[in-house]
Amino acid sequence: MKAVGFYAPLPIESQDSLQDVTLPVPVVSGHDLLVQVAAVSVNPVDVGVRHAKRRPLSAPKIIGWDAYGTVTAVGDQTSLFKVGDKVYYAGSFKRPGSDSQYQLVDERIVGLAPKTIRPEEIAAMPLTALTAYEALFEQLQIPLTAPSQSQPSKTILIINGAGGVGSIATQLAKLAGLTVISTASRPQSIAWTKAHGADFVVNHRNDLVHEVHQLGLKYVDYILELNDLDGHWNEMCDLIKPSGHIASITENHRPINLKKLTKKRGTFAWEWMYAKSYYGTDDLQSQHDILNQIAAWLDQGLISSTLTKALTPINAANLRLAHQLVESQHMIGKVVVRGWD
């Protein structure tokens, strides 16, 4: 089968940073599905893994964590899918990725694909949708059902609302009945964020405490941090409501001072979408259920895909271009690469 991988952490401008390779088709067993991959998306994690310091590899490392495709074989312990099913998923951090014509993936982290949107729109969704859903409804413990009219709407601050996760988190937060304050700084990203449901947009390049106070709010009930935890930590501790919840998907580069949340009895939680598959947790199959729910909302038109750019076909040249777009840190929404030569 065709695949795209790398042997060493080279700058993306290098022709060898990602290379076209040929590999054997993997053999299915156990809980695995063998999926013929039709479209993939590139996320910041792809860039991070490609940049990770390591010695040159003797065999290519295949990355990629968003995929849409067709089930071509099932393992002897599967029960959720059959051959021919159209599926989408974000995969596992511990296994070869989706930048290949065929991929093995545990059925318990796979969802049935939406039926009403295009393959490239589907491939843009799994990783960011899982991350946003888990962050909001598991880590921040936001009730999924919207509050009744007699209850005031709670507020969430989403830092970096125009990115892949922020774009879907905004939509999911609105489904849950929250008032969404999202951050963006450029005219294009501000417009995108508003189009995806943000009630207010504030500039994360300014003092966020001042920006939120200018809206007439002293505190917010929830904060979802999607960019620069170190830079925003003190602001978040000031803005979070007593007994409020903060969740982050970005790593800190210096110690964060949790004592700042002590008097407020605040809660801080990490969200790492891969944790369930990495550790084989008891709730592994929850990702199957979440993806099925996301697909239903997409088909019902309650949320929309965050695709903004599609390239074709899937090969090293186009994946290098997609990585460059993500590395620019100016990407709005998601970039997808579709189809094989």
PDB file of C-alpha atoms in Angstrom, residues 92-274:
ATOM      1  CA  SER A  92      -4.372   6.020  18.642  1.00  0.00           C
ATOM      2  CA  PHE A  93      -1.139   7.737  19.655  1.00  0.00           C
ATOM      3  CA  LYS A  94       0.605   4.360  19.965  1.00  0.00           C
ATOM      4  CA  ARG A  95      -0.075   2.936  16.483  1.00  0.00           C
ATOM      5  CA  PRO A  96       0.773   3.750  12.848  1.00  0.00           C
ATOM      6  CA  GLY A  97      -1.275   6.685  11.612  1.00  0.00           C
ATOM      7  CA  SER A  98      -3.827   7.438   8.952  1.00  0.00           C
ATOM      8  CA  ASP A  99      -1.440   8.743   6.280  1.00  0.00           C
ATOM      9  CA  SER A 100      -1.663   5.353   4.549  1.00  0.00           C
ATOM     10  CA  GLN A 101      -4.053   3.647   2.167  1.00  0.00           C
ATOM     11  CA  TYR A 102      -5.045   1.093   4.814  1.00  0.00           C
ATOM     12  CA  GLN A 103      -5.007   1.438   8.581  1.00  0.00           C
ATOM     13  CA  LEU A 104      -5.811  -0.760  11.568  1.00  0.00           C
ATOM     14  CA  VAL A 105      -7.922   0.932  14.239  1.00  0.00           C
ATOM     15  CA  ASP A 106      -9.732  -0.359  17.321  1.00  0.00           C
ATOM     16  CA  GLU A 107     -13.460  -0.292  16.592  1.00  0.00           C
ATOM     17  CA  ARG A 108     -14.184   1.130  20.052  1.00  0.00           C
ATOM     18  CA  ILE A 109     -12.716   4.508  19.045  1.00  0.00           C
ATOM     19  CA  VAL A 110     -14.430   4.588  15.620  1.00  0.00           C
ATOM     20  CA  GLY A 111     -17.763   6.145  14.672  1.00  0.00           C
ATOM     21  CA  LEU A 112     -20.148   5.660  11.782  1.00  0.00           C
ATOM     22  CA  ALA A 113     -19.525   8.557   9.421  1.00  0.00           C
ATOM     23  CA  PRO A 114     -22.094  11.296   8.829  1.00  0.00           C
ATOM     24  CA  LYS A 115     -24.189  10.669   5.722  1.00  0.00           C
ATOM     25  CA  THR A 116     -24.997  14.184   4.527  1.00  0.00           C
ATOM     26  CA  ILE A 117     -21.610  15.889   4.196  1.00  0.00           C
ATOM     27  CA  ARG A 118     -18.602  15.378   1.924  1.00  0.00           C
ATOM     28  CA  PRO A 119     -15.639  13.095   2.760  1.00  0.00           C
ATOM     29  CA  GLU A 120     -13.282  16.033   3.284  1.00  0.00           C
ATOM     30  CA  GLU A 121     -15.787  17.675   5.643  1.00  0.00           C
ATOM     31  CA  ILE A 122     -16.015  14.429   7.623  1.00  0.00           C
ATOM     32  CA  ALA A 123     -12.237  13.928   7.866  1.00  0.00           C
ATOM     33  CA  ALA A 124     -11.862  17.400   9.391  1.00  0.00           C
ATOM     34  CA  MET A 125     -13.913  16.477  12.446  1.00  0.00           C
ATOM     35  CA  PRO A 126     -12.886  13.456  14.590  1.00  0.00           C
ATOM     36  CA  LEU A 127      -9.904  14.663  16.641  1.00  0.00           C
ATOM     37  CA  THR A 128     -11.208  18.155  17.295  1.00  0.00           C
ATOM     38  CA  ALA A 129     -14.759  16.976  17.978  1.00  0.00           C
ATOM     39  CA  LEU A 130     -13.596  14.338  20.457  1.00  0.00           C
ATOM     40  CA  THR A 131     -11.290  16.836  22.155  1.00  0.00           C
ATOM     41  CA  ALA A 132     -13.974  19.502  22.406  1.00  0.00           C
ATOM     42  CA  TYR A 133     -16.664  17.080  23.587  1.00  0.00           C
ATOM     43  CA  GLU A 134     -14.468  15.480  26.247  1.00  0.00           C
ATOM     44  CA  ALA A 135     -13.154  18.844  27.427  1.00  0.00           C
ATOM     45  CA  LEU A 136     -16.610  20.377  27.759  1.00  0.00           C
ATOM     46  CA  PHE A 137     -18.767  17.523  28.968  1.00  0.00           C
ATOM     47  CA  GLU A 138     -16.269  15.293  30.801  1.00  0.00           C
ATOM     48  CA  GLN A 139     -13.469  17.512  32.101  1.00  0.00           C
ATOM     49  CA  LEU A 140     -15.375  20.769  32.610  1.00  0.00           C
ATOM     50  CA  GLN A 141     -18.462  18.753  33.636  1.00  0.00           C
ATOM     51  CA  ILE A 142     -20.851  20.969  31.690  1.00  0.00           C
ATOM     52  CA  PRO A 143     -24.366  19.481  31.538  1.00  0.00           C
ATOM     53  CA  LEU A 144     -25.088  18.449  27.956  1.00  0.00           C
ATOM     54  CA  THR A 145     -28.717  19.540  28.103  1.00  0.00           C
ATOM     55  CA  ALA A 146     -29.447  23.240  27.724  1.00  0.00           C
ATOM     56  CA  PRO A 147     -30.739  24.998  30.883  1.00  0.00           C
ATOM     57  CA  SER A 148     -34.423  25.786  31.243  1.00  0.00           C
ATOM     58  CA  GLN A 149     -35.673  29.303  30.581  1.00  0.00           C
ATOM     59  CA  SER A 150     -35.931  29.904  34.317  1.00  0.00           C
ATOM     60  CA  GLN A 151     -32.169  29.405  34.752  1.00  0.00           C
ATOM     61  CA  PRO A 152     -29.652  32.044  33.641  1.00  0.00           C
ATOM     62  CA  SER A 153     -27.229  30.908  30.955  1.00  0.00           C
ATOM     63  CA  LYS A 154     -23.744  30.113  32.224  1.00  0.00           C
ATOM     64  CA  THR A 155     -20.696  31.554  30.499  1.00  0.00           C
ATOM     65  CA  ILE A 156     -17.623  29.941  28.986  1.00  0.00           C
ATOM     66  CA  LEU A 157     -14.436  31.616  27.794  1.00  0.00           C
ATOM     67  CA  ILE A 158     -12.808  29.700  24.919  1.00  0.00           C
ATOM     68  CA  ILE A 159      -9.236  30.821  24.315  1.00  0.00           C
ATOM     69  CA  ASN A 160      -8.368  30.453  20.602  1.00  0.00           C
ATOM     70  CA  GLY A 161     -11.860  30.099  19.214  1.00  0.00           C
ATOM     71  CA  ALA A 162     -10.860  30.083  15.538  1.00  0.00           C
ATOM     72  CA  GLY A 163      -8.694  26.950  15.683  1.00  0.00           C
ATOM     73  CA  GLY A 164      -9.863  23.430  14.955  1.00  0.00           C
ATOM     74  CA  VAL A 165     -10.884  22.584  18.524  1.00  0.00           C
ATOM     75  CA  GLY A 166     -12.190  26.068  19.291  1.00  0.00           C
ATOM     76  CA  SER A 167     -14.433  26.076  16.226  1.00  0.00           C
ATOM     77  CA  ILE A 168     -16.241  22.914  17.291  1.00  0.00           C
ATOM     78  CA  ALA A 169     -16.127  23.686  21.031  1.00  0.00           C
ATOM     79  CA  THR A 170     -17.994  26.928  20.365  1.00  0.00           C
ATOM     80  CA  GLN A 171     -20.734  25.046  18.541  1.00  0.00           C
ATOM     81  CA  LEU A 172     -21.017  22.358  21.215  1.00  0.00           C
ATOM     82  CA  ALA A 173     -21.108  24.951  24.001  1.00  0.00           C
ATOM     83  CA  LYS A 174     -23.997  26.685  22.246  1.00  0.00           C
ATOM     84  CA  LEU A 175     -25.832  23.339  22.003  1.00  0.00           C
ATOM     85  CA  ALA A 176     -25.457  23.091  25.780  1.00  0.00           C
ATOM     86  CA  GLY A 177     -27.041  26.522  26.201  1.00  0.00           C
ATOM     87  CA  LEU A 178     -23.934  28.444  27.265  1.00  0.00           C
ATOM     88  CA  THR A 179     -23.090  32.045  26.537  1.00  0.00           C
ATOM     89  CA  VAL A 180     -19.806  31.779  24.626  1.00  0.00           C
ATOM     90  CA  ILE A 181     -17.004  34.316  24.861  1.00  0.00           C
ATOM     91  CA  SER A 182     -14.357  33.335  22.349  1.00  0.00           C
ATOM     92  CA  THR A 183     -10.958  34.846  21.662  1.00  0.00           C
ATOM     93  CA  ALA A 184      -9.573  35.866  18.279  1.00  0.00           C
ATOM     94  CA  SER A 185      -7.321  38.668  17.070  1.00  0.00           C
ATOM     95  CA  ARG A 186      -7.462  38.980  13.279  1.00  0.00           C
ATOM     96  CA  PRO A 187     -10.480  40.157  11.242  1.00  0.00           C
ATOM     97  CA  GLN A 188     -10.741  36.769   9.495  1.00  0.00           C
ATOM     98  CA  SER A 189     -10.570  34.781  12.722  1.00  0.00           C
ATOM     99  CA  ILE A 190     -13.033  37.100  14.467  1.00  0.00           C
ATOM    100  CA  ALA A 191     -15.528  36.661  11.622  1.00  0.00           C
ATOM    101  CA  TRP A 192     -15.037  32.876  11.618  1.00  0.00           C
ATOM    102  CA  THR A 193     -15.557  32.660  15.365  1.00  0.00           C
ATOM    103  CA  LYS A 194     -18.746  34.698  15.247  1.00  0.00           C
ATOM    104  CA  ALA A 195     -20.031  32.606  12.342  1.00  0.00           C
ATOM    105  CA  HIS A 196     -19.638  29.465  14.473  1.00  0.00           C
ATOM    106  CA  GLY A 197     -21.768  30.810  17.281  1.00  0.00           C
ATOM    107  CA  ALA A 198     -19.671  32.931  19.618  1.00  0.00           C
ATOM    108  CA  ASP A 199     -21.804  35.483  21.439  1.00  0.00           C
ATOM    109  CA  PHE A 200     -18.815  37.724  22.139  1.00  0.00           C
ATOM    110  CA  VAL A 201     -15.267  37.848  20.775  1.00  0.00           C
ATOM    111  CA  VAL A 202     -12.356  39.268  22.782  1.00  0.00           C
ATOM    112  CA  ASN A 203      -8.739  39.724  21.758  1.00  0.00           C
ATOM    113  CA  HIS A 204      -6.277  37.289  23.365  1.00  0.00           C
ATOM    114  CA  ARG A 205      -3.406  39.622  22.451  1.00  0.00           C
ATOM    115  CA  ASN A 206      -4.775  42.106  24.974  1.00  0.00           C
ATOM    116  CA  ASP A 207      -5.353  41.716  28.704  1.00  0.00           C
ATOM    117  CA  LEU A 208      -8.159  39.154  28.833  1.00  0.00           C
ATOM    118  CA  VAL A 209      -9.266  40.253  32.296  1.00  0.00           C
ATOM    119  CA  HIS A 210      -9.868  43.769  31.000  1.00  0.00           C
ATOM    120  CA  GLU A 211     -11.471  42.452  27.799  1.00  0.00           C
ATOM    121  CA  VAL A 212     -13.994  40.307  29.690  1.00  0.00           C
ATOM    122  CA  HIS A 213     -14.697  43.009  32.272  1.00  0.00           C
ATOM    123  CA  GLN A 214     -15.504  45.359  29.383  1.00  0.00           C
ATOM    124  CA  LEU A 215     -18.387  42.994  28.572  1.00  0.00           C
ATOM    125  CA  GLY A 216     -19.844  43.685  31.998  1.00  0.00           C
ATOM    126  CA  LEU A 217     -18.737  40.350  33.484  1.00  0.00           C
ATOM    127  CA  LYS A 218     -16.548  39.932  36.540  1.00  0.00           C
ATOM    128  CA  TYR A 219     -16.209  36.133  36.262  1.00  0.00           C
ATOM    129  CA  VAL A 220     -16.988  33.296  33.871  1.00  0.00           C
ATOM    130  CA  ASP A 221     -18.258  29.845  34.889  1.00  0.00           C
ATOM    131  CA  TYR A 222     -15.951  27.832  32.636  1.00  0.00           C
ATOM    132  CA  ILE A 223     -12.716  28.370  30.721  1.00  0.00           C
ATOM    133  CA  LEU A 224     -11.398  26.172  27.913  1.00  0.00           C
ATOM    134  CA  GLU A 225      -7.739  26.987  27.187  1.00  0.00           C
ATOM    135  CA  LEU A 226      -6.559  26.004  23.689  1.00  0.00           C
ATOM    136  CA  ASN A 227      -3.419  28.094  23.228  1.00  0.00           C
ATOM    137  CA  ASP A 228      -0.574  29.330  25.475  1.00  0.00           C
ATOM    138  CA  LEU A 229      -1.410  28.022  28.935  1.00  0.00           C
ATOM    139  CA  ASP A 230       1.585  29.797  30.466  1.00  0.00           C
ATOM    140  CA  GLY A 231       0.670  33.145  28.979  1.00  0.00           C
ATOM    141  CA  HIS A 232      -2.978  33.016  30.063  1.00  0.00           C
ATOM    142  CA  TRP A 233      -2.740  31.225  33.433  1.00  0.00           C
ATOM    143  CA  ASN A 234      -2.898  34.294  35.676  1.00  0.00           C
ATOM    144  CA  GLU A 235      -5.722  35.788  33.607  1.00  0.00           C
ATOM    145  CA  MET A 236      -7.729  32.573  33.843  1.00  0.00           C
ATOM    146  CA  CYS A 237      -7.291  32.375  37.614  1.00  0.00           C
ATOM    147  CA  ASP A 238      -8.552  35.959  37.907  1.00  0.00           C
ATOM    148  CA  LEU A 239     -11.537  35.396  35.617  1.00  0.00           C
ATOM    149  CA  ILE A 240     -12.803  32.024  36.781  1.00  0.00           C
ATOM    150  CA  LYS A 241     -15.855  32.132  39.040  1.00  0.00           C
ATOM    151  CA  PRO A 242     -15.585  30.653  42.543  1.00  0.00           C
ATOM    152  CA  SER A 243     -16.153  26.871  42.206  1.00  0.00           C
ATOM    153  CA  GLY A 244     -15.599  27.277  38.472  1.00  0.00           C
ATOM    154  CA  HIS A 245     -13.804  24.872  36.138  1.00  0.00           C
ATOM    155  CA  ILE A 246     -10.806  25.359  33.830  1.00  0.00           C
ATOM    156  CA  ALA A 247      -9.591  22.793  31.266  1.00  0.00           C
ATOM    157  CA  SER A 248      -6.550  22.936  28.994  1.00  0.00           C
ATOM    158  CA  ILE A 249      -5.309  20.977  26.006  1.00  0.00           C
ATOM    159  CA  THR A 250      -1.921  22.718  25.762  1.00  0.00           C
ATOM    160  CA  GLU A 251       1.215  21.820  27.670  1.00  0.00           C
ATOM    161  CA  ASN A 252       2.824  24.228  30.121  1.00  0.00           C
ATOM    162  CA  HIS A 253       6.526  25.094  29.745  1.00  0.00           C
ATOM    163  CA  ARG A 254       6.914  26.359  33.282  1.00  0.00           C
ATOM    164  CA  PRO A 255       5.171  25.312  36.508  1.00  0.00           C
ATOM    165  CA  ILE A 256       1.616  26.573  36.859  1.00  0.00           C
ATOM    166  CA  ASN A 257       0.636  27.908  40.271  1.00  0.00           C
ATOM    167  CA  LEU A 258      -2.432  25.922  41.325  1.00  0.00           C
ATOM    168  CA  LYS A 259      -2.490  27.848  44.611  1.00  0.00           C
ATOM    169  CA  LYS A 260      -4.120  30.665  42.657  1.00  0.00           C
ATOM    170  CA  LEU A 261      -7.274  28.537  42.539  1.00  0.00           C
ATOM    171  CA  THR A 262      -7.287  27.616  46.235  1.00  0.00           C
ATOM    172  CA  LYS A 263      -9.484  30.375  47.641  1.00  0.00           C
ATOM    173  CA  LYS A 264     -11.883  30.117  44.729  1.00  0.00           C
ATOM    174  CA  ARG A 265     -12.083  26.347  45.164  1.00  0.00           C
ATOM    175  CA  GLY A 266     -11.488  26.180  41.430  1.00  0.00           C
ATOM    176  CA  THR A 267     -10.984  22.993  39.448  1.00  0.00           C
ATOM    177  CA  PHE A 268      -8.297  22.517  36.790  1.00  0.00           C
ATOM    178  CA  ALA A 269      -8.260  19.542  34.413  1.00  0.00           C
ATOM    179  CA  TRP A 270      -6.196  18.397  31.451  1.00  0.00           C
ATOM    180  CA  GLU A 271      -7.800  17.100  28.272  1.00  0.00           C
ATOM    181  CA  TRP A 272      -5.792  14.702  26.101  1.00  0.00           C
ATOM    182  CA  MET A 273      -7.991  12.999  23.545  1.00  0.00           C
ATOM    183  CA  TYR A 274      -5.634  10.019  23.235  1.00  0.00           C
TER     184      TYR A 274
END
